[in-house]
Amino acid sequence: MRIAILSCFYPYRGGISQFSGCMMLELAKEHEVKAFNFSRQYPPVLFPGSTQYVMPGDFATRVESDRLLDSVNPFTWKRTARRILEWQPDVVYICWWNTFFGPSMGRVAHFLKRRGVKVMGILHNVLPHEHRALDKPLTKHFLGGCNGFVTLGNEGSESLARIGGSPSVELFHPVYSQFGEKLPREEAEKKLGIPAGSKNLLFFGLIRKYKGLDILIKAFALLPEDYRLIIAGEPYGGFEEYQALIDPNPGAGRIHCFTSYIADEEVKTYFSAADLSVLPYRSATQSGVRAVSYNFGVPMVVTDTGSLRADIEGTGTGLVAPQPDPEAVSETIRRYFDTPGLAEKCRKNIVKEMDRLSWKSFCKGLLEFTATI
């Protein structure tokens, strides 16, 4: 089968690029696959991070792609669609994660669908976590250009049902394995300059408001002195509001901040030093951080939002805080450490989940659903 994928690929960095590259490589084991990429993803003025591109030290999934689609240049939208059509694919998978791409990706999807091409949307987020006025119409525009949809968790499925998209199937976010082997804990702590002997909590990933880092900082103030908090991720904007919470925090000396871009080769250091990965999210569909945590065998405490409860509580790989507030998060963290045998039980369950959440299983489900459309 000839499979085209329109998404963000190398040399762009980030979770969508990694996901798309891994999916492409797995599909290419048995099919002819071609990647269609952005020539310009975001104009620099609209991108609040340090860079959109892969940096030295990243274990990027380096796939070849045709860089055609400029998100803000309408002349490239039809051109991209024509190039995909000329390749004569049996199916086109389009990754959807941000309504900013509604006009460009929607135009491509509608062009192809009208010409009889099977177009499938792989929905990382149906709607953004931080809502804007045009989110729903832009999302509906894109959805209207697709024949079917794949969601990565129950929250995505529920959002899709509310906005009106079918047919669909709910799959999962596969586990990443490109970050290397876990380090000895002592070595990781030494690299980070963290004293040994504490219960280390990790907040990892791009820092955005919906991810609730402020909740975790406040929760940390309620924990005993044998806890440490590692914050590892680039702020999507400024870090000032979080620093303002850290400075007066009674545990400020035990909060370790690494708020520049985290290269892929450094990821293993942070997870190797961690006892527990904490996702205090205000909202979520699914989380790539969960996949990385699984890769390193690190259990999680998450909040009861999106598909996180089902992902964690349903698999026994961590605990769920009932509310995204400091008291609930701190109590759940303490319960994790205070419950005899729980940590080991969670780690064993993670090993089981690693087998189920493989790229091979994901692509098998993807192709089986595609065949029904």
CSV table of C-alpha atoms in Angstrom, one decimal:
chain,number,residue,atom,x,y,z
A,1,MET,CA,0.0,0.0,0.0
A,2,ARG,CA,1.1,3.5,-0.8
A,3,ILE,CA,0.8,5.7,2.3
A,4,ALA,CA,1.4,9.5,2.5
A,5,ILE,CA,1.8,11.3,5.8
A,6,LEU,CA,1.4,15.0,6.1
A,7,SER,CA,2.8,16.2,9.4
A,8,CYS,CA,5.7,17.9,11.1
A,9,PHE,CA,8.9,15.9,10.6
A,10,TYR,CA,12.7,16.4,11.0
A,11,PRO,CA,14.3,18.9,11.0
A,12,TYR,CA,11.5,20.2,13.3
A,13,ARG,CA,11.8,19.1,16.9
A,14,GLY,CA,9.1,18.2,19.4
A,15,GLY,CA,6.7,15.4,20.2
A,16,ILE,CA,4.7,15.6,16.9
A,17,SER,CA,7.8,15.3,14.8
A,18,GLN,CA,9.1,12.3,16.9
A,19,PHE,CA,5.6,10.7,16.7
A,20,SER,CA,5.3,11.1,13.0
A,21,GLY,CA,8.8,9.9,12.3
A,22,CYS,CA,8.4,6.8,14.4
A,23,MET,CA,5.0,6.0,12.8
A,24,MET,CA,6.5,6.4,9.4
A,25,LEU,CA,9.4,4.1,10.1
A,26,GLU,CA,7.1,1.4,11.4
A,27,LEU,CA,4.7,1.6,8.5
A,28,ALA,CA,7.6,1.6,6.0
A,29,LYS,CA,8.6,-1.9,7.2
A,30,GLU,CA,5.7,-3.3,5.1
A,31,HIS,CA,4.4,-0.4,2.9
A,32,GLU,CA,5.6,2.3,0.6
A,33,VAL,CA,5.5,5.5,2.7
A,34,LYS,CA,6.2,9.1,1.8
A,35,ALA,CA,6.5,12.1,4.2
A,36,PHE,CA,5.2,15.5,3.4
A,37,ASN,CA,6.5,18.2,5.7
A,38,PHE,CA,6.3,21.9,6.4
A,39,SER,CA,8.6,24.4,4.6
A,40,ARG,CA,7.6,26.8,7.4
A,41,GLN,CA,5.8,25.6,10.4
A,42,TYR,CA,5.4,28.7,12.5
A,43,PRO,CA,6.6,32.2,11.6
A,44,PRO,CA,9.3,33.1,14.2
A,45,VAL,CA,7.2,35.9,15.6
A,46,LEU,CA,4.5,33.4,16.6
A,47,PHE,CA,6.8,30.8,18.2
A,48,PRO,CA,7.5,31.5,21.9
A,49,GLY,CA,10.2,28.8,22.3
A,50,SER,CA,13.9,29.1,21.6
A,51,THR,CA,13.8,27.2,18.3
A,52,GLN,CA,11.5,25.0,16.2
A,53,TYR,CA,14.4,23.0,14.9
A,54,VAL,CA,16.4,20.0,16.1
A,55,MET,CA,19.4,20.9,18.2
A,56,PRO,CA,22.8,19.1,18.7
A,57,GLY,CA,22.3,16.3,21.1
A,58,ASP,CA,18.8,15.4,19.9
A,59,PHE,CA,18.1,11.8,18.9
A,60,ALA,CA,15.9,13.0,16.1
A,61,THR,CA,14.0,10.5,13.9
A,62,ARG,CA,15.7,11.6,10.7
A,63,VAL,CA,13.3,10.7,7.9
A,64,GLU,CA,13.4,12.1,4.4
A,65,SER,CA,10.4,14.4,3.5
A,66,ASP,CA,9.2,16.8,0.9
A,67,ARG,CA,9.1,20.2,2.6
A,68,LEU,CA,6.2,21.9,0.9
A,69,LEU,CA,3.6,23.3,3.2
A,70,ASP,CA,3.9,26.8,4.5
A,71,SER,CA,1.3,27.3,7.2
A,72,VAL,CA,0.9,31.0,6.4
A,73,ASN,CA,1.4,31.0,2.6
A,74,PRO,CA,-1.9,30.0,0.9
A,75,PHE,CA,-0.1,29.5,-2.4
A,76,THR,CA,1.6,26.5,-1.0
A,77,TRP,CA,-1.5,24.8,0.2
A,78,LYS,CA,-2.9,23.7,-3.1
A,79,ARG,CA,0.6,23.0,-4.4
A,80,THR,CA,1.2,20.6,-1.5
A,81,ALA,CA,-2.2,18.9,-2.1
A,82,ARG,CA,-1.4,18.5,-5.8
A,83,ARG,CA,2.1,17.0,-5.0
A,84,ILE,CA,0.4,14.5,-2.7
A,85,LEU,CA,-2.2,13.6,-5.3
A,86,GLU,CA,0.5,13.2,-8.0
A,87,TRP,CA,2.1,10.5,-5.8
A,88,GLN,CA,-1.1,8.5,-6.0
A,89,PRO,CA,-1.4,7.4,-2.4
A,90,ASP,CA,-3.9,4.8,-1.3
A,91,VAL,CA,-4.4,6.7,2.0
A,92,VAL,CA,-3.2,10.0,3.4
A,93,TYR,CA,-2.6,10.4,7.2
A,94,ILE,CA,-2.7,13.9,8.5
A,95,CYS,CA,-1.5,14.6,12.0
A,96,TRP,CA,-3.6,17.3,13.8
A,97,TRP,CA,-2.5,19.0,17.0
A,98,ASN,CA,-3.1,22.7,16.7
A,99,THR,CA,-5.9,24.8,15.2
A,100,PHE,CA,-3.3,27.2,13.9
A,101,PHE,CA,-2.9,24.7,11.0
A,102,GLY,CA,-6.7,24.6,10.4
A,103,PRO,CA,-6.5,26.8,7.2
A,104,SER,CA,-3.5,25.1,5.6
A,105,MET,CA,-4.1,21.4,6.6
A,106,GLY,CA,-7.9,21.8,6.1
A,107,ARG,CA,-7.3,23.1,2.5
A,108,VAL,CA,-5.1,20.1,1.7
A,109,ALA,CA,-7.5,17.6,3.3
A,110,HIS,CA,-10.5,19.0,1.4
A,111,PHE,CA,-8.7,19.1,-1.9
A,112,LEU,CA,-7.7,15.4,-1.6
A,113,LYS,CA,-11.0,14.2,-0.3
A,114,ARG,CA,-12.9,15.8,-3.2
A,115,ARG,CA,-10.7,13.9,-5.6
A,116,GLY,CA,-11.4,10.5,-4.1
A,117,VAL,CA,-8.3,10.2,-1.9
A,118,LYS,CA,-8.9,8.5,1.5
A,119,VAL,CA,-7.9,11.1,4.1
A,120,MET,CA,-7.5,10.0,7.8
A,121,GLY,CA,-6.9,12.5,10.6
A,122,ILE,CA,-4.6,11.4,13.5
A,123,LEU,CA,-5.8,13.6,16.3
A,124,HIS,CA,-3.3,14.4,19.0
A,125,ASN,CA,-5.5,17.2,20.4
A,126,VAL,CA,-9.0,17.6,18.9
A,127,LEU,CA,-9.2,21.1,20.5
A,128,PRO,CA,-6.4,23.1,22.2
A,129,HIS,CA,-6.0,23.0,26.0
A,130,GLU,CA,-6.0,26.8,26.0
A,131,HIS,CA,-9.2,27.8,24.1
A,132,ARG,CA,-9.5,30.6,21.6
A,133,ALA,CA,-12.6,31.9,19.7
A,134,LEU,CA,-11.8,30.3,16.3
A,135,ASP,CA,-10.7,26.9,17.6
A,136,LYS,CA,-14.0,25.1,16.9
A,137,PRO,CA,-14.6,26.4,13.4
A,138,LEU,CA,-11.0,25.8,12.4
A,139,THR,CA,-11.2,22.3,13.8
A,140,LYS,CA,-14.5,21.6,12.0
A,141,HIS,CA,-13.0,22.8,8.8
A,142,PHE,CA,-10.2,20.3,9.1
A,143,LEU,CA,-12.4,17.5,10.2
A,144,GLY,CA,-14.7,18.0,7.2
A,145,GLY,CA,-11.8,17.1,4.9
A,146,CYS,CA,-11.3,13.7,6.5
A,147,ASN,CA,-12.9,10.3,5.9
A,148,GLY,CA,-12.1,9.0,9.3
A,149,PHE,CA,-10.3,9.8,12.6
A,150,VAL,CA,-7.8,8.2,15.0
A,151,THR,CA,-7.7,9.5,18.6
A,152,LEU,CA,-5.0,8.7,21.2
A,153,GLY,CA,-7.2,8.5,24.3
A,154,ASN,CA,-10.7,8.7,25.7
A,155,GLU,CA,-10.7,12.5,26.1
A,156,GLY,CA,-9.9,12.9,22.4
A,157,SER,CA,-12.7,10.5,21.6
A,158,GLU,CA,-15.1,12.5,23.7
A,159,SER,CA,-14.1,15.8,22.3
A,160,LEU,CA,-14.4,14.4,18.8
A,161,ALA,CA,-17.9,13.1,19.6
A,162,ARG,CA,-18.9,16.5,20.9
A,163,ILE,CA,-17.7,18.5,17.9
A,164,GLY,CA,-19.1,15.9,15.5
A,165,GLY,CA,-16.5,13.7,13.8
A,166,SER,CA,-17.0,10.1,12.6
A,167,PRO,CA,-16.2,7.3,12.0
A,168,SER,CA,-13.3,7.0,14.5
A,169,VAL,CA,-11.2,4.6,16.5
A,170,GLU,CA,-9.5,5.2,19.8
A,171,LEU,CA,-5.9,3.9,19.9
A,172,PHE,CA,-3.0,5.1,22.1
A,173,HIS,CA,0.2,7.0,22.3
A,174,PRO,CA,3.0,4.4,21.7
A,175,VAL,CA,6.1,4.4,23.9
A,176,TYR,CA,9.3,6.1,22.7
A,177,SER,CA,12.6,4.2,23.0
A,178,GLN,CA,15.1,6.6,21.3
A,179,PHE,CA,16.3,8.3,24.5
A,180,GLY,CA,18.8,5.6,25.5
A,181,GLU,CA,19.2,3.3,28.5
A,182,LYS,CA,18.5,4.3,32.1
A,183,LEU,CA,21.6,5.5,34.0
A,184,PRO,CA,22.5,4.4,37.6
A,185,ARG,CA,20.6,6.8,39.9
A,186,GLU,CA,23.7,8.0,41.7
A,187,GLU,CA,25.3,8.9,38.3
A,188,ALA,CA,22.2,10.8,37.2
A,189,GLU,CA,21.9,12.8,40.5
A,190,LYS,CA,25.6,13.7,40.3
A,191,LYS,CA,25.2,15.0,36.8
A,192,LEU,CA,22.3,17.2,37.9
A,193,GLY,CA,24.0,18.3,41.1
A,194,ILE,CA,21.3,16.8,43.3
A,195,PRO,CA,22.2,15.4,46.7
A,196,ALA,CA,21.5,11.7,47.1
A,197,GLY,CA,19.0,10.3,49.6
A,198,SER,CA,15.8,12.2,48.7
A,199,LYS,CA,12.5,11.3,47.1
A,200,ASN,CA,12.9,12.9,43.7
A,201,LEU,CA,9.8,14.2,41.9
A,202,LEU,CA,10.1,15.1,38.2
A,203,PHE,CA,8.1,17.6,36.2
A,204,PHE,CA,9.2,17.1,32.6
A,205,GLY,CA,8.3,18.7,29.3
A,206,LEU,CA,7.4,22.0,27.7
A,207,ILE,CA,6.1,24.3,30.4
A,208,ARG,CA,2.6,25.6,29.6
A,209,LYS,CA,-0.2,26.9,31.8
A,210,TYR,CA,-2.5,23.9,31.3
A,211,LYS,CA,0.3,21.6,32.5
A,212,GLY,CA,-0.1,22.9,36.1
A,213,LEU,CA,3.5,23.4,37.2
A,214,ASP,CA,2.2,26.2,39.5
A,215,ILE,CA,0.0,23.5,41.2
A,216,LEU,CA,3.0,21.2,41.7
A,217,ILE,CA,5.2,24.0,43.2
A,218,LYS,CA,2.4,24.8,45.7
A,219,ALA,CA,2.0,21.1,46.4
A,220,PHE,CA,5.7,20.8,47.0
A,221,ALA,CA,5.4,23.3,49.9
A,222,LEU,CA,3.2,20.8,51.7
A,223,LEU,CA,5.6,17.9,51.5
A,224,PRO,CA,8.3,17.0,54.1
A,225,GLU,CA,12.0,17.9,53.8
A,226,ASP,CA,13.0,14.5,52.3
A,227,TYR,CA,11.4,15.4,49.0
A,228,ARG,CA,13.1,17.2,46.0
A,229,LEU,CA,11.5,18.6,42.9
A,230,ILE,CA,13.2,18.5,39.5
A,231,ILE,CA,11.7,20.9,36.9
A,232,ALA,CA,13.0,20.0,33.4
A,233,GLY,CA,11.6,21.8,30.4
A,234,GLU,CA,11.5,24.9,28.3
A,235,PRO,CA,8.9,27.5,29.2
A,236,TYR,CA,6.4,28.3,26.5
A,237,GLY,CA,6.8,32.0,27.2
A,238,GLY,CA,8.4,33.3,30.4
A,239,PHE,CA,9.3,31.5,33.7
A,240,GLU,CA,8.8,34.5,35.9
A,241,GLU,CA,5.4,33.5,37.3
A,242,TYR,CA,6.8,30.2,38.4
A,243,GLN,CA,9.9,31.7,39.9
A,244,ALA,CA,7.7,34.0,41.9
A,245,LEU,CA,6.1,30.9,43.5
A,246,ILE,CA,9.5,29.2,44.0
A,247,ASP,CA,11.3,32.1,45.8
A,248,PRO,CA,9.0,32.2,48.9
A,249,ASN,CA,8.4,28.4,48.9
A,250,PRO,CA,9.7,26.8,52.1
A,251,GLY,CA,11.3,24.1,50.0
A,252,ALA,CA,12.9,26.5,47.5
A,253,GLY,CA,16.4,25.1,48.3
A,254,ARG,CA,15.1,21.6,47.2
A,255,ILE,CA,13.6,22.7,43.9
A,256,HIS,CA,16.1,22.2,41.0
A,257,CYS,CA,15.2,24.1,37.8
A,258,PHE,CA,16.5,23.2,34.4
A,259,THR,CA,14.4,25.5,32.2
A,260,SER,CA,16.4,25.6,29.0
A,261,TYR,CA,15.8,23.3,26.0
A,262,ILE,CA,16.4,19.7,27.0
A,263,ALA,CA,18.3,17.8,24.3
A,264,ASP,CA,17.2,14.2,23.7
A,265,GLU,CA,20.6,12.9,24.9
A,266,GLU,CA,19.9,14.5,28.3
A,267,VAL,CA,16.4,13.1,28.8
A,268,LYS,CA,17.6,9.9,30.4
A,269,THR,CA,19.5,11.8,33.1
A,270,TYR,CA,16.4,13.4,34.4
A,271,PHE,CA,14.3,10.3,34.4
A,272,SER,CA,17.1,8.2,35.9
A,273,ALA,CA,17.2,10.5,38.9
A,274,ALA,CA,13.5,10.5,39.4
A,275,ASP,CA,11.4,8.3,41.7
A,276,LEU,CA,8.1,9.6,40.4
A,277,SER,CA,7.0,11.6,37.4
A,278,VAL,CA,4.3,14.1,38.3
A,279,LEU,CA,1.7,15.4,35.7
A,280,PRO,CA,-0.4,17.9,37.5
A,281,TYR,CA,-2.3,18.9,34.4
A,282,ARG,CA,-5.4,21.1,34.4
A,283,SER,CA,-6.5,19.6,31.1
A,284,ALA,CA,-5.1,16.8,28.9
A,285,THR,CA,-6.0,14.5,26.0
A,286,GLN,CA,-3.0,12.1,26.2
A,287,SER,CA,0.6,12.8,27.1
A,288,GLY,CA,3.9,12.0,25.5
A,289,VAL,CA,5.5,12.4,28.9
A,290,ARG,CA,3.7,9.3,30.0
A,291,ALA,CA,5.3,7.4,27.1
A,292,VAL,CA,8.8,8.6,28.1
A,293,SER,CA,8.1,7.8,31.8
A,294,TYR,CA,7.2,4.3,30.7
A,295,ASN,CA,10.4,4.0,28.7
A,296,PHE,CA,12.4,4.6,31.8
A,297,GLY,CA,10.2,2.6,34.2
A,298,VAL,CA,9.2,5.6,36.2
A,299,PRO,CA,5.7,5.5,37.9
A,300,MET,CA,3.4,8.5,37.7
A,301,VAL,CA,1.1,10.7,39.7
A,302,VAL,CA,-1.4,12.4,37.4
A,303,THR,CA,-4.5,14.5,37.9
A,304,ASP,CA,-8.0,13.3,37.0
A,305,THR,CA,-8.2,15.0,33.6
A,306,GLY,CA,-8.6,13.8,30.1
A,307,SER,CA,-7.5,10.2,29.5
A,308,LEU,CA,-4.9,10.3,32.2
A,309,ARG,CA,-7.0,8.5,34.8
A,310,ALA,CA,-7.7,5.6,32.5
A,311,ASP,CA,-4.1,5.5,31.2
A,312,ILE,CA,-2.6,5.4,34.7
A,313,GLU,CA,-5.1,4.0,37.2
A,314,GLY,CA,-6.5,1.5,34.7
A,315,THR,CA,-3.1,0.0,34.2
A,316,GLY,CA,-1.8,0.3,37.7
A,317,THR,CA,1.3,2.3,36.7
A,318,GLY,CA,0.7,5.1,39.2
A,319,LEU,CA,-1.8,7.1,41.2
A,320,VAL,CA,-4.5,9.7,40.3
A,321,ALA,CA,-5.0,12.9,42.2
A,322,PRO,CA,-8.8,13.6,42.3
A,323,GLN,CA,-8.4,17.3,41.6
A,324,PRO,CA,-5.8,19.5,40.0
A,325,ASP,CA,-5.1,21.4,43.2
A,326,PRO,CA,-2.0,21.5,45.6
A,327,GLU,CA,-3.7,19.6,48.4
A,328,ALA,CA,-4.9,16.7,46.3
A,329,VAL,CA,-1.6,16.4,44.4
A,330,SER,CA,0.6,16.5,47.6
A,331,GLU,CA,-1.6,14.0,49.3
A,332,THR,CA,-1.4,11.6,46.4
A,333,ILE,CA,2.3,11.9,46.2
A,334,ARG,CA,2.7,11.1,49.9
A,335,ARG,CA,0.3,8.1,49.5
A,336,TYR,CA,2.5,6.8,46.7
A,337,PHE,CA,5.6,6.8,48.9
A,338,ASP,CA,3.8,5.7,52.1
A,339,THR,CA,2.1,2.6,50.6
A,340,PRO,CA,4.3,-0.4,51.1
A,341,GLY,CA,5.1,-2.3,47.9
A,342,LEU,CA,3.3,0.2,45.6
A,343,ALA,CA,6.3,1.5,43.8
A,344,GLU,CA,7.5,-2.0,42.8
A,345,LYS,CA,4.0,-3.0,41.8
A,346,CYS,CA,3.8,0.1,39.5
A,347,ARG,CA,7.2,-0.6,37.9
A,348,LYS,CA,6.1,-4.2,37.1
A,349,ASN,CA,2.9,-3.0,35.5
A,350,ILE,CA,4.9,-0.5,33.4
A,351,VAL,CA,6.9,-3.5,31.9
A,352,LYS,CA,3.6,-5.1,30.9
A,353,GLU,CA,2.3,-1.8,29.3
A,354,MET,CA,5.6,-1.4,27.3
A,355,ASP,CA,4.6,-4.5,25.3
A,356,ARG,CA,1.1,-3.4,24.6
A,357,LEU,CA,2.0,0.2,23.7
A,358,SER,CA,4.4,-0.6,20.9
A,359,TRP,CA,4.6,1.1,17.5
A,360,LYS,CA,3.9,-2.2,15.9
A,361,SER,CA,0.6,-2.6,17.8
A,362,PHE,CA,-0.3,1.0,17.0
A,363,CYS,CA,0.2,0.7,13.3
A,364,LYS,CA,-1.6,-2.6,13.2
A,365,GLY,CA,-4.7,-0.9,14.7
A,366,LEU,CA,-4.3,2.1,12.5
A,367,LEU,CA,-4.2,0.0,9.3
A,368,GLU,CA,-7.1,-2.3,10.4
A,369,PHE,CA,-9.3,0.7,11.0
A,370,THR,CA,-8.2,2.4,7.7
A,371,ALA,CA,-9.3,-0.8,5.8
A,372,THR,CA,-12.9,-0.3,7.1
A,373,ILE,CA,-13.2,3.2,5.7
